[in-house]
Amino acid sequence: MEDKSFNAFEMAQSQFDGVADILGLDEGSKELLRYNLREYHISIPVRMDDGSVKVFRGFRVQHNDARGPAKGGIRFHPMETIDTVRALAMWMTWKCAVVDIPLGGAKGGVICDPHNLSSREQELICRGWVRQLARDMGPLNDIPAPDVMTSSQHMLWMLDEFEMLNGEKAPGFITGKPVGMGGSLGRTEATGYGVIFTIREALKELNIPPGDTTASIQGFGNVAQYAIELYNQIWGKVVCVSCWDQQEQTSYSFKKMDGIDLKALQEITDRFGGIDKDKARGLGYEILPGDAWIEQEVDILIPAALENQVTRKNAGKISDKVKIIAEGANGPTTPEADKVIEERGIFLIPDLLANAGGVTCSYFEQVQSNMNYFWEKDEVLGKLDLKMTSAFTAASKLAKDKKLYMRDAAYVIAIGRVAQACRDRGWV
Ligand code: NAD
């Protein structure tokens, strides 16, 4: 059986439908929650460096804000689609709810490829995006953040534009700001570290010392690199990573059985997470096809690149040795592959839980920005660990008590909380 042709929003809705049935949600709640509350489609005209005007298409989708202001990143991607943004907005609602932070879900995107844009052109896209959406966003309303191919610099341009338009400082408008400009210490590390906090807890439950484990990771960007940093600190060994080769428009895996050297690999990686193949070969890495990361005989797999990567086709290649799959990326597993993972009894830490460290720390940043009072890094990471650990423990306990798959358990907690908030507000 092949995977159905992939549509992220249909996948998000079908996941929601399954959980709505487990929860026994009423028709009104189902109809409300399986769609977005609001979505904006915008055009951003930009005077390019060569003097021509190019119009970029962008989106902002606010899925649900019953539990608090909507929150979610902005992606710059040449293949961005409204359905991907819709799905990601819905997943943000569940993610904020599963870690129990008082925020709703949103997501945004611009169809563009930063690889082919100058810094000035990217700044104009950021400022244009805010000009189109400023009246529908704000610190108590909808708060953006960085995501795929956007950085703290992009956030700062957006914040500057928002403050110029509103005539006052509003550091809580956006998160992922540079440290020293209202950013939180620990934010850069938060998503990758969060993935490892949940893996550490899963290993405890499985009675496996982290130092006895190996991992293979898809991606070598922000999430993957900080996951590797913390995993190494708890003595785990990463033997394979993969990344996208921009020049060749394909992906490659980089394997080293005695463990990759994070610092050395970072030195030969561009800012988009692409590793230089020739230099890696020189450092003793075996260069394999892009899919090879999933076939490795390791204890832990971490897809941390993009959605739709673990499919029916390659799920069968997952080694019998694999005990944990932690979804660093959003929506990396298709429903067909998910069934394979569930049937094989692999301990899955689903995306909404595994990668919730990013939004949790963004929430901390927003709190600090609104107070204009900043915490030390240890305080931020300590609070992050507490939130991630308690969210993991709640999902894992529910999974055991009700004999649920971990993904379903996390969704039952999250959707249950959002549905309750909608009922409490009298919306349904
Ligand atoms: P990034 O742009 O920093 O890195 C992405 C990495 O994936 C790069 O190394 C790139 O080369 C690699 N990649 C892209 N396509 C690939 C392919 N087909 N095969 C193998 N590798 C490929 O992005 P990031 O911030 O690390 O985000 C990764 C994922 O995590 C995304 O799904 C994102 O939505 C999700 N996520 C990120 C955050 C965050 O705080 N950054 C938070 C939650 C979820």
Short mmCIF file of C-alpha atoms and ligand atoms in Angstrom, two decimals:
data_model
loop_
_atom_site.label_atom_id
_atom_site.label_comp_id
_atom_site.label_asym_id
_atom_site.label_seq_id
_atom_site.Cartn_x
_atom_site.Cartn_y
_atom_site.Cartn_z
CA MET A 1 0.00 0.00 0.00
CA GLU A 2 1.40 3.40 -0.98
CA ASP A 3 0.90 6.53 1.13
CA LYS A 4 -2.04 8.67 0.05
CA SER A 5 -1.01 11.74 -1.91
CA PHE A 6 0.17 13.99 0.88
CA ASN A 7 -1.84 16.93 2.12
CA ALA A 8 -0.69 18.13 5.55
CA PHE A 9 -4.02 19.73 6.45
CA GLU A 10 -6.03 16.62 5.58
CA MET A 11 -3.58 14.64 7.68
CA ALA A 12 -4.01 17.05 10.63
CA GLN A 13 -7.80 16.87 10.28
CA SER A 14 -7.81 13.10 10.11
CA GLN A 15 -5.65 12.92 13.25
CA PHE A 16 -8.10 15.32 14.91
CA ASP A 17 -11.15 13.24 13.84
CA GLY A 18 -9.67 10.09 15.39
CA VAL A 19 -9.03 11.81 18.71
CA ALA A 20 -12.41 13.59 18.67
CA ASP A 21 -13.98 10.11 18.53
CA ILE A 22 -11.87 8.84 21.45
CA LEU A 23 -12.89 11.94 23.43
CA GLY A 24 -16.54 11.68 22.34
CA LEU A 25 -16.56 15.36 21.31
CA ASP A 26 -19.93 16.91 20.39
CA GLU A 27 -20.60 17.93 16.75
CA GLY A 28 -20.25 21.69 17.42
CA SER A 29 -16.80 21.30 19.01
CA LYS A 30 -15.68 19.03 16.15
CA GLU A 31 -16.85 21.45 13.49
CA LEU A 32 -15.12 24.35 15.25
CA LEU A 33 -11.80 22.65 15.94
CA ARG A 34 -11.24 20.84 12.65
CA TYR A 35 -11.01 24.23 10.84
CA ASN A 36 -9.12 27.46 11.50
CA LEU A 37 -10.79 30.44 13.13
CA ARG A 38 -9.13 32.93 10.76
CA GLU A 39 -6.71 32.96 7.83
CA TYR A 40 -5.08 35.77 5.89
CA HIS A 41 -3.65 35.60 2.36
CA ILE A 42 -1.34 38.49 1.55
CA SER A 43 0.75 39.86 -1.31
CA ILE A 44 4.08 41.52 -0.55
CA PRO A 45 5.54 43.71 -3.32
CA VAL A 46 9.32 44.03 -3.08
CA ARG A 47 11.67 46.24 -5.10
CA MET A 48 14.43 43.74 -5.90
CA ASP A 49 18.13 44.60 -6.06
CA ASP A 50 17.99 44.63 -9.88
CA GLY A 51 15.27 47.32 -9.81
CA SER A 52 12.35 45.05 -10.77
CA VAL A 53 9.29 44.53 -8.52
CA LYS A 54 8.52 41.01 -7.41
CA VAL A 55 5.33 40.12 -5.54
CA PHE A 56 5.67 37.43 -2.88
CA ARG A 57 2.63 35.53 -1.56
CA GLY A 58 2.30 35.02 2.16
CA PHE A 59 -0.10 33.61 4.75
CA ARG A 60 -1.08 33.84 8.39
CA VAL A 61 -3.46 31.29 9.84
CA GLN A 62 -4.89 31.51 13.37
CA HIS A 63 -6.32 28.12 14.22
CA ASN A 64 -7.68 28.64 17.74
CA ASP A 65 -7.15 31.15 20.53
CA ALA A 66 -9.55 29.92 23.22
CA ARG A 67 -6.68 29.27 25.68
CA GLY A 68 -4.79 32.53 24.99
CA PRO A 69 -3.16 34.61 22.23
CA ALA A 70 -2.32 32.63 19.08
CA LYS A 71 1.35 31.73 18.65
CA GLY A 72 3.36 30.21 15.84
CA GLY A 73 6.34 30.55 13.55
CA ILE A 74 6.84 32.02 10.08
CA ARG A 75 8.40 29.83 7.41
CA PHE A 76 10.19 30.99 4.28
CA HIS A 77 10.02 28.16 1.77
CA PRO A 78 9.79 28.03 -2.05
CA MET A 79 7.22 25.18 -1.86
CA GLU A 80 5.08 26.70 0.93
CA THR A 81 1.35 26.00 0.60
CA ILE A 82 -1.69 27.27 2.49
CA ASP A 83 -2.61 23.70 3.47
CA THR A 84 0.79 23.16 5.10
CA VAL A 85 0.39 26.42 7.01
CA ARG A 86 -3.16 25.43 8.07
CA ALA A 87 -1.95 22.10 9.36
CA LEU A 88 0.96 23.67 11.20
CA ALA A 89 -1.36 26.26 12.80
CA MET A 90 -3.64 23.49 14.08
CA TRP A 91 -0.65 21.54 15.40
CA MET A 92 0.49 24.68 17.26
CA THR A 93 -2.84 24.80 19.11
CA TRP A 94 -2.40 21.21 20.27
CA LYS A 95 1.29 21.73 21.06
CA CYS A 96 0.65 24.73 23.35
CA ALA A 97 -2.13 22.80 25.03
CA VAL A 98 -0.14 19.60 25.58
CA VAL A 99 2.56 21.50 27.49
CA ASP A 100 -0.18 23.52 29.19
CA ILE A 101 0.92 27.03 28.29
CA PRO A 102 -1.81 29.70 27.97
CA LEU A 103 -1.55 30.21 24.20
CA GLY A 104 -3.46 29.22 21.08
CA GLY A 105 -2.10 28.16 17.70
CA ALA A 106 -1.11 30.02 14.52
CA LYS A 107 1.40 29.71 11.68
CA GLY A 108 2.62 31.86 8.82
CA GLY A 109 4.66 31.57 5.72
CA VAL A 110 5.99 33.28 2.64
CA ILE A 111 6.59 31.50 -0.66
CA CYS A 112 10.22 32.43 -1.24
CA ASP A 113 13.69 30.93 -1.21
CA PRO A 114 16.12 32.87 1.01
CA HIS A 115 19.02 31.06 -0.72
CA ASN A 116 18.32 33.29 -3.75
CA LEU A 117 17.52 36.55 -1.93
CA SER A 118 19.87 39.25 -0.68
CA SER A 119 19.72 40.35 2.93
CA ARG A 120 18.03 43.60 1.84
CA GLU A 121 15.36 41.72 -0.15
CA GLN A 122 14.66 39.46 2.85
CA GLU A 123 14.33 42.51 5.11
CA LEU A 124 11.76 44.01 2.73
CA ILE A 125 9.76 40.75 2.72
CA CYS A 126 9.76 40.76 6.55
CA ARG A 127 8.66 44.40 6.75
CA GLY A 128 6.01 43.89 4.03
CA TRP A 129 4.61 40.82 5.84
CA VAL A 130 4.12 42.90 9.01
CA ARG A 131 2.62 45.86 7.15
CA GLN A 132 -0.06 43.59 5.71
CA LEU A 133 -0.88 41.86 8.99
CA ALA A 134 -0.13 44.35 11.80
CA ARG A 135 -3.78 45.18 12.48
CA ASP A 136 -4.59 41.51 13.06
CA MET A 137 -1.61 40.69 15.26
CA GLY A 138 0.01 41.93 18.46
CA PRO A 139 1.42 40.88 21.86
CA LEU A 140 -2.03 40.04 23.26
CA ASN A 141 -3.42 38.70 20.01
CA ASP A 142 -1.06 36.71 17.80
CA ILE A 143 2.69 36.42 18.31
CA PRO A 144 5.01 35.17 15.50
CA ALA A 145 8.35 33.38 15.85
CA PRO A 146 11.12 31.96 13.65
CA ASP A 147 10.70 28.64 11.84
CA VAL A 148 12.16 26.98 8.75
CA MET A 149 14.63 29.36 7.04
CA THR A 150 13.78 32.36 9.23
CA SER A 151 16.09 33.63 11.98
CA SER A 152 16.34 36.09 14.86
CA GLN A 153 17.38 38.75 12.31
CA HIS A 154 14.10 38.28 10.42
CA MET A 155 12.20 38.59 13.72
CA LEU A 156 13.96 41.82 14.60
CA TRP A 157 13.10 43.42 11.25
CA MET A 158 9.48 42.40 11.82
CA LEU A 159 9.45 43.76 15.37
CA ASP A 160 10.98 47.04 14.20
CA GLU A 161 8.30 47.44 11.53
CA PHE A 162 5.51 46.64 14.01
CA GLU A 163 6.84 49.15 16.55
CA MET A 164 7.26 51.84 13.86
CA LEU A 165 3.65 51.33 12.74
CA ASN A 166 2.29 51.44 16.28
CA GLY A 167 4.49 54.22 17.61
CA GLU A 168 5.53 52.36 20.75
CA LYS A 169 7.83 49.60 21.91
CA ALA A 170 6.17 46.18 21.97
CA PRO A 171 8.89 43.56 22.55
CA GLY A 172 6.21 40.94 23.30
CA PHE A 173 4.96 41.16 19.69
CA ILE A 174 7.44 38.59 18.44
CA THR A 175 9.69 35.91 19.88
CA GLY A 176 12.99 34.44 18.74
CA LYS A 177 14.55 37.92 18.98
CA PRO A 178 18.32 38.18 19.32
CA VAL A 179 19.53 37.97 22.91
CA GLY A 180 20.22 41.54 24.03
CA MET A 181 17.30 42.78 21.92
CA GLY A 182 14.56 41.16 24.00
CA GLY A 183 15.33 37.55 23.15
CA SER A 184 15.40 34.88 25.82
CA LEU A 185 18.55 33.05 26.73
CA GLY A 186 18.01 29.38 25.94
CA ARG A 187 15.60 29.93 23.02
CA THR A 188 18.09 28.78 20.37
CA GLU A 189 18.68 25.55 22.24
CA ALA A 190 15.08 25.04 23.41
CA THR A 191 13.55 22.84 20.70
CA GLY A 192 16.50 20.49 20.36
CA TYR A 193 17.02 20.30 24.12
CA GLY A 194 13.29 19.69 24.59
CA VAL A 195 13.47 16.70 22.24
CA ILE A 196 16.22 15.24 24.42
CA PHE A 197 14.39 15.95 27.72
CA THR A 198 11.54 13.76 26.42
CA ILE A 199 13.93 11.08 25.11
CA ARG A 200 15.68 11.04 28.51
CA GLU A 201 12.31 10.43 30.21
CA ALA A 202 11.35 7.71 27.71
CA LEU A 203 14.69 5.96 28.28
CA LYS A 204 14.01 6.06 32.04
CA GLU A 205 10.67 4.33 31.46
CA LEU A 206 12.31 1.74 29.24
CA ASN A 207 15.10 1.25 31.80
CA ILE A 208 17.85 2.02 29.28
CA PRO A 209 20.85 4.13 30.34
CA PRO A 210 21.29 6.96 27.78
CA GLY A 211 25.03 6.23 27.64
CA ASP A 212 24.28 2.81 26.15
CA THR A 213 22.31 4.28 23.24
CA THR A 214 22.97 5.45 19.69
CA ALA A 215 20.85 7.71 17.48
CA SER A 216 20.38 8.64 13.83
CA ILE A 217 18.93 12.02 12.88
CA GLN A 218 17.33 13.46 9.78
CA GLY A 219 18.35 17.10 9.45
CA PHE A 220 21.30 19.11 10.73
CA GLY A 221 19.67 22.47 11.39
CA ASN A 222 18.70 24.25 14.59
CA VAL A 223 16.64 21.42 16.11
CA ALA A 224 19.05 18.63 15.19
CA GLN A 225 22.24 20.43 16.25
CA TYR A 226 21.01 21.29 19.76
CA ALA A 227 19.43 17.87 20.18
CA ILE A 228 22.85 16.38 19.41
CA GLU A 229 24.54 18.78 21.87
CA LEU A 230 22.38 17.72 24.82
CA TYR A 231 22.23 14.05 23.81
CA ASN A 232 26.05 14.00 23.82
CA GLN A 233 25.98 15.59 27.28
CA ILE A 234 23.92 12.66 28.59
CA TRP A 235 26.46 10.36 26.89
CA GLY A 236 24.40 9.30 23.87
CA LYS A 237 26.21 8.78 20.56
CA VAL A 238 24.86 10.05 17.20
CA VAL A 239 26.15 7.90 14.33
CA CYS A 240 24.29 9.40 11.37
CA VAL A 241 22.79 12.73 10.30
CA SER A 242 21.29 13.79 6.99
CA CYS A 243 20.75 17.11 5.27
CA TRP A 244 19.61 18.77 2.06
CA ASP A 245 22.17 19.52 -0.64
CA GLN A 246 21.04 22.82 -2.14
CA GLN A 247 23.29 22.59 -5.20
CA GLU A 248 22.33 19.05 -6.16
CA GLN A 249 18.70 19.40 -4.98
CA THR A 250 18.82 16.10 -3.12
CA SER A 251 19.60 14.88 0.38
CA TYR A 252 22.57 12.95 1.77
CA SER A 253 23.31 11.07 5.00
CA PHE A 254 26.63 11.37 6.83
CA LYS A 255 27.66 8.36 8.87
CA LYS A 256 30.42 7.80 11.43
CA MET A 257 30.14 4.67 13.54
CA ASP A 258 32.31 5.99 16.38
CA GLY A 259 30.02 9.02 16.69
CA ILE A 260 29.80 12.28 14.79
CA ASP A 261 31.85 15.22 16.09
CA LEU A 262 29.26 17.97 16.48
CA LYS A 263 31.67 20.93 16.56
CA ALA A 264 33.72 19.71 13.57
CA LEU A 265 30.56 19.09 11.54
CA GLN A 266 29.12 22.51 12.46
CA GLU A 267 32.25 24.14 11.08
CA ILE A 268 31.57 22.68 7.62
CA THR A 269 27.81 23.39 7.65
CA ASP A 270 26.15 26.42 6.07
CA ARG A 271 23.53 28.52 7.86
CA PHE A 272 20.72 26.47 6.27
CA GLY A 273 22.00 23.21 7.80
CA GLY A 274 23.69 21.92 4.62
CA ILE A 275 26.93 19.98 5.21
CA ASP A 276 29.89 20.24 2.80
CA LYS A 277 30.24 16.70 1.39
CA ASP A 278 33.90 16.90 0.33
CA LYS A 279 35.04 18.28 3.67
CA ALA A 280 32.93 15.67 5.51
CA ARG A 281 34.54 12.91 3.46
CA GLY A 282 37.91 14.35 4.46
CA LEU A 283 36.88 14.09 8.13
CA GLY A 284 36.14 10.37 7.71
CA TYR A 285 32.38 10.44 7.15
CA GLU A 286 30.74 7.86 4.93
CA ILE A 287 28.40 9.69 2.51
CA LEU A 288 25.19 7.75 1.90
CA PRO A 289 21.89 8.46 0.12
CA GLY A 290 19.47 10.82 1.89
CA ASP A 291 17.16 8.06 3.14
CA ALA A 292 19.97 6.08 4.81
CA TRP A 293 19.47 7.83 8.17
CA ILE A 294 16.26 5.82 8.70
CA GLU A 295 17.87 2.42 8.05
CA GLN A 296 20.57 2.66 10.70
CA GLU A 297 20.84 0.06 13.48
CA VAL A 298 20.40 2.53 16.31
CA ASP A 299 18.23 2.78 19.43
CA ILE A 300 16.75 6.17 18.62
CA LEU A 301 15.58 7.85 15.41
CA ILE A 302 14.97 11.59 15.34
CA PRO A 303 13.36 13.01 12.19
CA ALA A 304 14.23 16.72 12.55
CA ALA A 305 14.04 18.10 9.00
CA LEU A 306 10.63 18.46 7.36
CA GLU A 307 7.11 17.02 7.24
CA ASN A 308 6.19 13.82 5.35
CA GLN A 309 9.56 12.07 5.68
CA VAL A 310 8.73 8.76 7.39
CA THR A 311 6.41 7.08 4.91
CA ARG A 312 4.89 3.66 4.31
CA LYS A 313 7.72 3.08 1.83
CA ASN A 314 10.64 3.68 4.19
CA ALA A 315 9.00 2.78 7.55
CA GLY A 316 9.61 -0.89 6.68
CA LYS A 317 13.34 -0.13 6.62
CA ILE A 318 13.45 0.89 10.28
CA SER A 319 15.79 -1.51 12.10
CA ASP A 320 14.46 -3.93 14.76
CA LYS A 321 16.97 -2.35 17.13
CA VAL A 322 15.07 0.98 17.15
CA LYS A 323 13.24 1.51 20.46
CA ILE A 324 12.32 5.19 20.32
CA ILE A 325 11.30 7.59 17.56
CA ALA A 326 11.20 11.23 18.69
CA GLU A 327 9.65 13.61 16.17
CA GLY A 328 11.78 16.76 16.22
CA ALA A 329 10.12 17.98 13.00
CA ASN A 330 6.45 18.83 12.63
CA GLY A 331 4.40 16.12 10.94
CA PRO A 332 7.34 13.97 9.77
CA THR A 333 5.32 10.73 9.80
CA THR A 334 2.49 9.90 7.40
CA PRO A 335 -0.59 8.15 8.87
CA GLU A 336 0.35 4.94 6.99
CA ALA A 337 3.85 4.94 8.47
CA ASP A 338 2.41 5.78 11.88
CA LYS A 339 0.42 2.51 11.81
CA VAL A 340 3.61 0.58 11.09
CA ILE A 341 5.39 2.23 14.03
CA GLU A 342 2.45 1.58 16.36
CA GLU A 343 2.14 -2.07 15.30
CA ARG A 344 5.85 -2.61 15.85
CA GLY A 345 5.54 -1.29 19.41
CA ILE A 346 8.22 1.37 18.96
CA PHE A 347 7.99 4.05 21.67
CA LEU A 348 6.89 7.14 19.73
CA ILE A 349 7.32 10.63 21.16
CA PRO A 350 4.97 12.57 18.87
CA ASP A 351 5.84 15.94 17.35
CA LEU A 352 3.40 17.99 19.38
CA LEU A 353 5.18 16.81 22.54
CA ALA A 354 8.76 16.15 21.39
CA ASN A 355 9.33 19.53 19.75
CA ALA A 356 7.19 21.65 22.11
CA GLY A 357 10.35 23.02 23.77
CA GLY A 358 10.52 25.76 21.16
CA VAL A 359 7.11 27.20 21.80
CA THR A 360 7.48 26.71 25.54
CA CYS A 361 10.61 28.83 25.55
CA SER A 362 8.95 31.32 23.19
CA TYR A 363 6.23 31.63 25.79
CA PHE A 364 8.93 32.29 28.40
CA GLU A 365 10.40 34.93 26.10
CA GLN A 366 7.03 36.58 25.66
CA VAL A 367 6.48 36.65 29.43
CA GLN A 368 9.95 38.17 29.96
CA SER A 369 9.44 40.71 27.13
CA ASN A 370 6.06 41.80 28.47
CA MET A 371 7.61 42.27 31.95
CA ASN A 372 10.81 43.76 30.52
CA TYR A 373 12.63 41.57 33.06
CA PHE A 374 14.94 38.77 31.88
CA TRP A 375 15.87 35.47 33.46
CA GLU A 376 19.27 33.75 33.57
CA LYS A 377 19.82 30.89 31.11
CA ASP A 378 19.80 28.21 33.83
CA GLU A 379 16.44 29.47 35.05
CA VAL A 380 14.98 29.32 31.52
CA LEU A 381 16.31 25.83 30.82
CA GLY A 382 15.27 24.60 34.28
CA LYS A 383 11.71 25.80 33.71
CA LEU A 384 11.78 24.25 30.23
CA ASP A 385 12.88 20.89 31.62
CA LEU A 386 10.07 20.98 34.21
CA LYS A 387 7.40 21.75 31.57
CA MET A 388 8.65 19.13 29.09
CA THR A 389 9.06 16.46 31.74
CA SER A 390 5.63 16.99 33.26
CA ALA A 391 3.98 17.02 29.79
CA PHE A 392 5.80 13.80 28.86
CA THR A 393 4.86 12.13 32.16
CA ALA A 394 1.17 13.05 31.77
CA ALA A 395 1.02 11.68 28.19
CA SER A 396 2.91 8.53 29.03
CA LYS A 397 0.74 7.85 32.11
CA LEU A 398 -2.45 8.31 30.07
CA ALA A 399 -1.05 6.03 27.36
CA LYS A 400 -0.38 3.32 29.93
CA ASP A 401 -3.63 3.76 31.90
CA LYS A 402 -5.91 3.81 28.81
CA LYS A 403 -3.72 1.58 26.62
CA LEU A 404 -3.36 4.33 24.03
CA TYR A 405 -0.64 4.92 21.45
CA MET A 406 1.55 7.81 22.64
CA ARG A 407 0.43 10.06 19.79
CA ASP A 408 -3.23 9.51 20.70
CA ALA A 409 -2.53 10.06 24.41
CA ALA A 410 -0.82 13.42 23.75
CA TYR A 411 -3.66 14.48 21.44
CA VAL A 412 -6.35 13.42 23.93
CA ILE A 413 -4.77 15.68 26.57
CA ALA A 414 -4.27 18.60 24.16
CA ILE A 415 -7.59 18.52 22.31
CA GLY A 416 -9.43 17.85 25.57
CA ARG A 417 -7.96 21.05 27.05
CA VAL A 418 -8.80 23.21 24.00
CA ALA A 419 -12.33 21.81 23.71
CA GLN A 420 -12.85 22.53 27.41
CA ALA A 421 -11.66 26.15 26.93
CA CYS A 422 -14.11 26.59 24.02
CA ARG A 423 -16.94 25.24 26.18
CA ASP A 424 -15.91 27.43 29.14
CA ARG A 425 -16.03 30.52 26.91
CA GLY A 426 -19.49 29.53 25.71
CA TRP A 427 -18.36 29.11 22.08
CA VAL A 428 -19.89 25.64 21.78
P1 NAD B 1 16.49 24.34 9.80
O1 NAD B 1 16.13 25.05 8.57
O2 NAD B 1 17.42 24.97 10.77
O3 NAD B 1 17.12 22.91 9.43
C1 NAD B 1 16.48 21.99 8.60
C2 NAD B 1 17.46 20.87 8.32
O4 NAD B 1 16.80 19.84 7.58
C3 NAD B 1 18.68 21.30 7.48
O5 NAD B 1 19.82 20.61 7.94
C4 NAD B 1 18.31 20.82 6.07
O6 NAD B 1 19.46 20.58 5.28
C5 NAD B 1 17.59 19.53 6.44
N1 NAD B 1 16.72 19.02 5.37
C6 NAD B 1 15.82 19.69 4.61
N2 NAD B 1 15.22 18.86 3.75
C7 NAD B 1 15.77 17.63 3.96
C8 NAD B 1 15.60 16.36 3.39
N3 NAD B 1 14.70 16.16 2.41
N4 NAD B 1 16.35 15.32 3.84
C9 NAD B 1 17.25 15.51 4.82
N5 NAD B 1 17.47 16.69 5.41
C10 NAD B 1 16.73 17.74 4.98
O7 NAD B 1 15.09 23.97 10.51
P2 NAD B 1 14.84 23.64 12.03
O8 NAD B 1 14.54 24.90 12.76
O9 NAD B 1 15.90 22.74 12.55
O10 NAD B 1 13.45 22.85 11.92
C11 NAD B 1 13.40 21.48 11.54
C12 NAD B 1 11.97 20.95 11.77
O11 NAD B 1 11.60 21.16 13.14
C13 NAD B 1 10.86 21.62 10.95
O12 NAD B 1 9.87 20.64 10.70
C14 NAD B 1 10.30 22.66 11.91
O13 NAD B 1 8.97 23.00 11.59
C15 NAD B 1 10.38 21.89 13.20
N6 NAD B 1 10.40 22.72 14.40
C16 NAD B 1 11.34 23.68 14.58
C17 NAD B 1 11.34 24.43 15.74
C18 NAD B 1 12.41 25.44 16.03
O14 NAD B 1 12.38 26.05 17.13
N7 NAD B 1 13.37 25.67 15.16
C19 NAD B 1 10.34 24.23 16.72
C20 NAD B 1 9.40 23.23 16.50
C21 NAD B 1 9.45 22.48 15.34
#
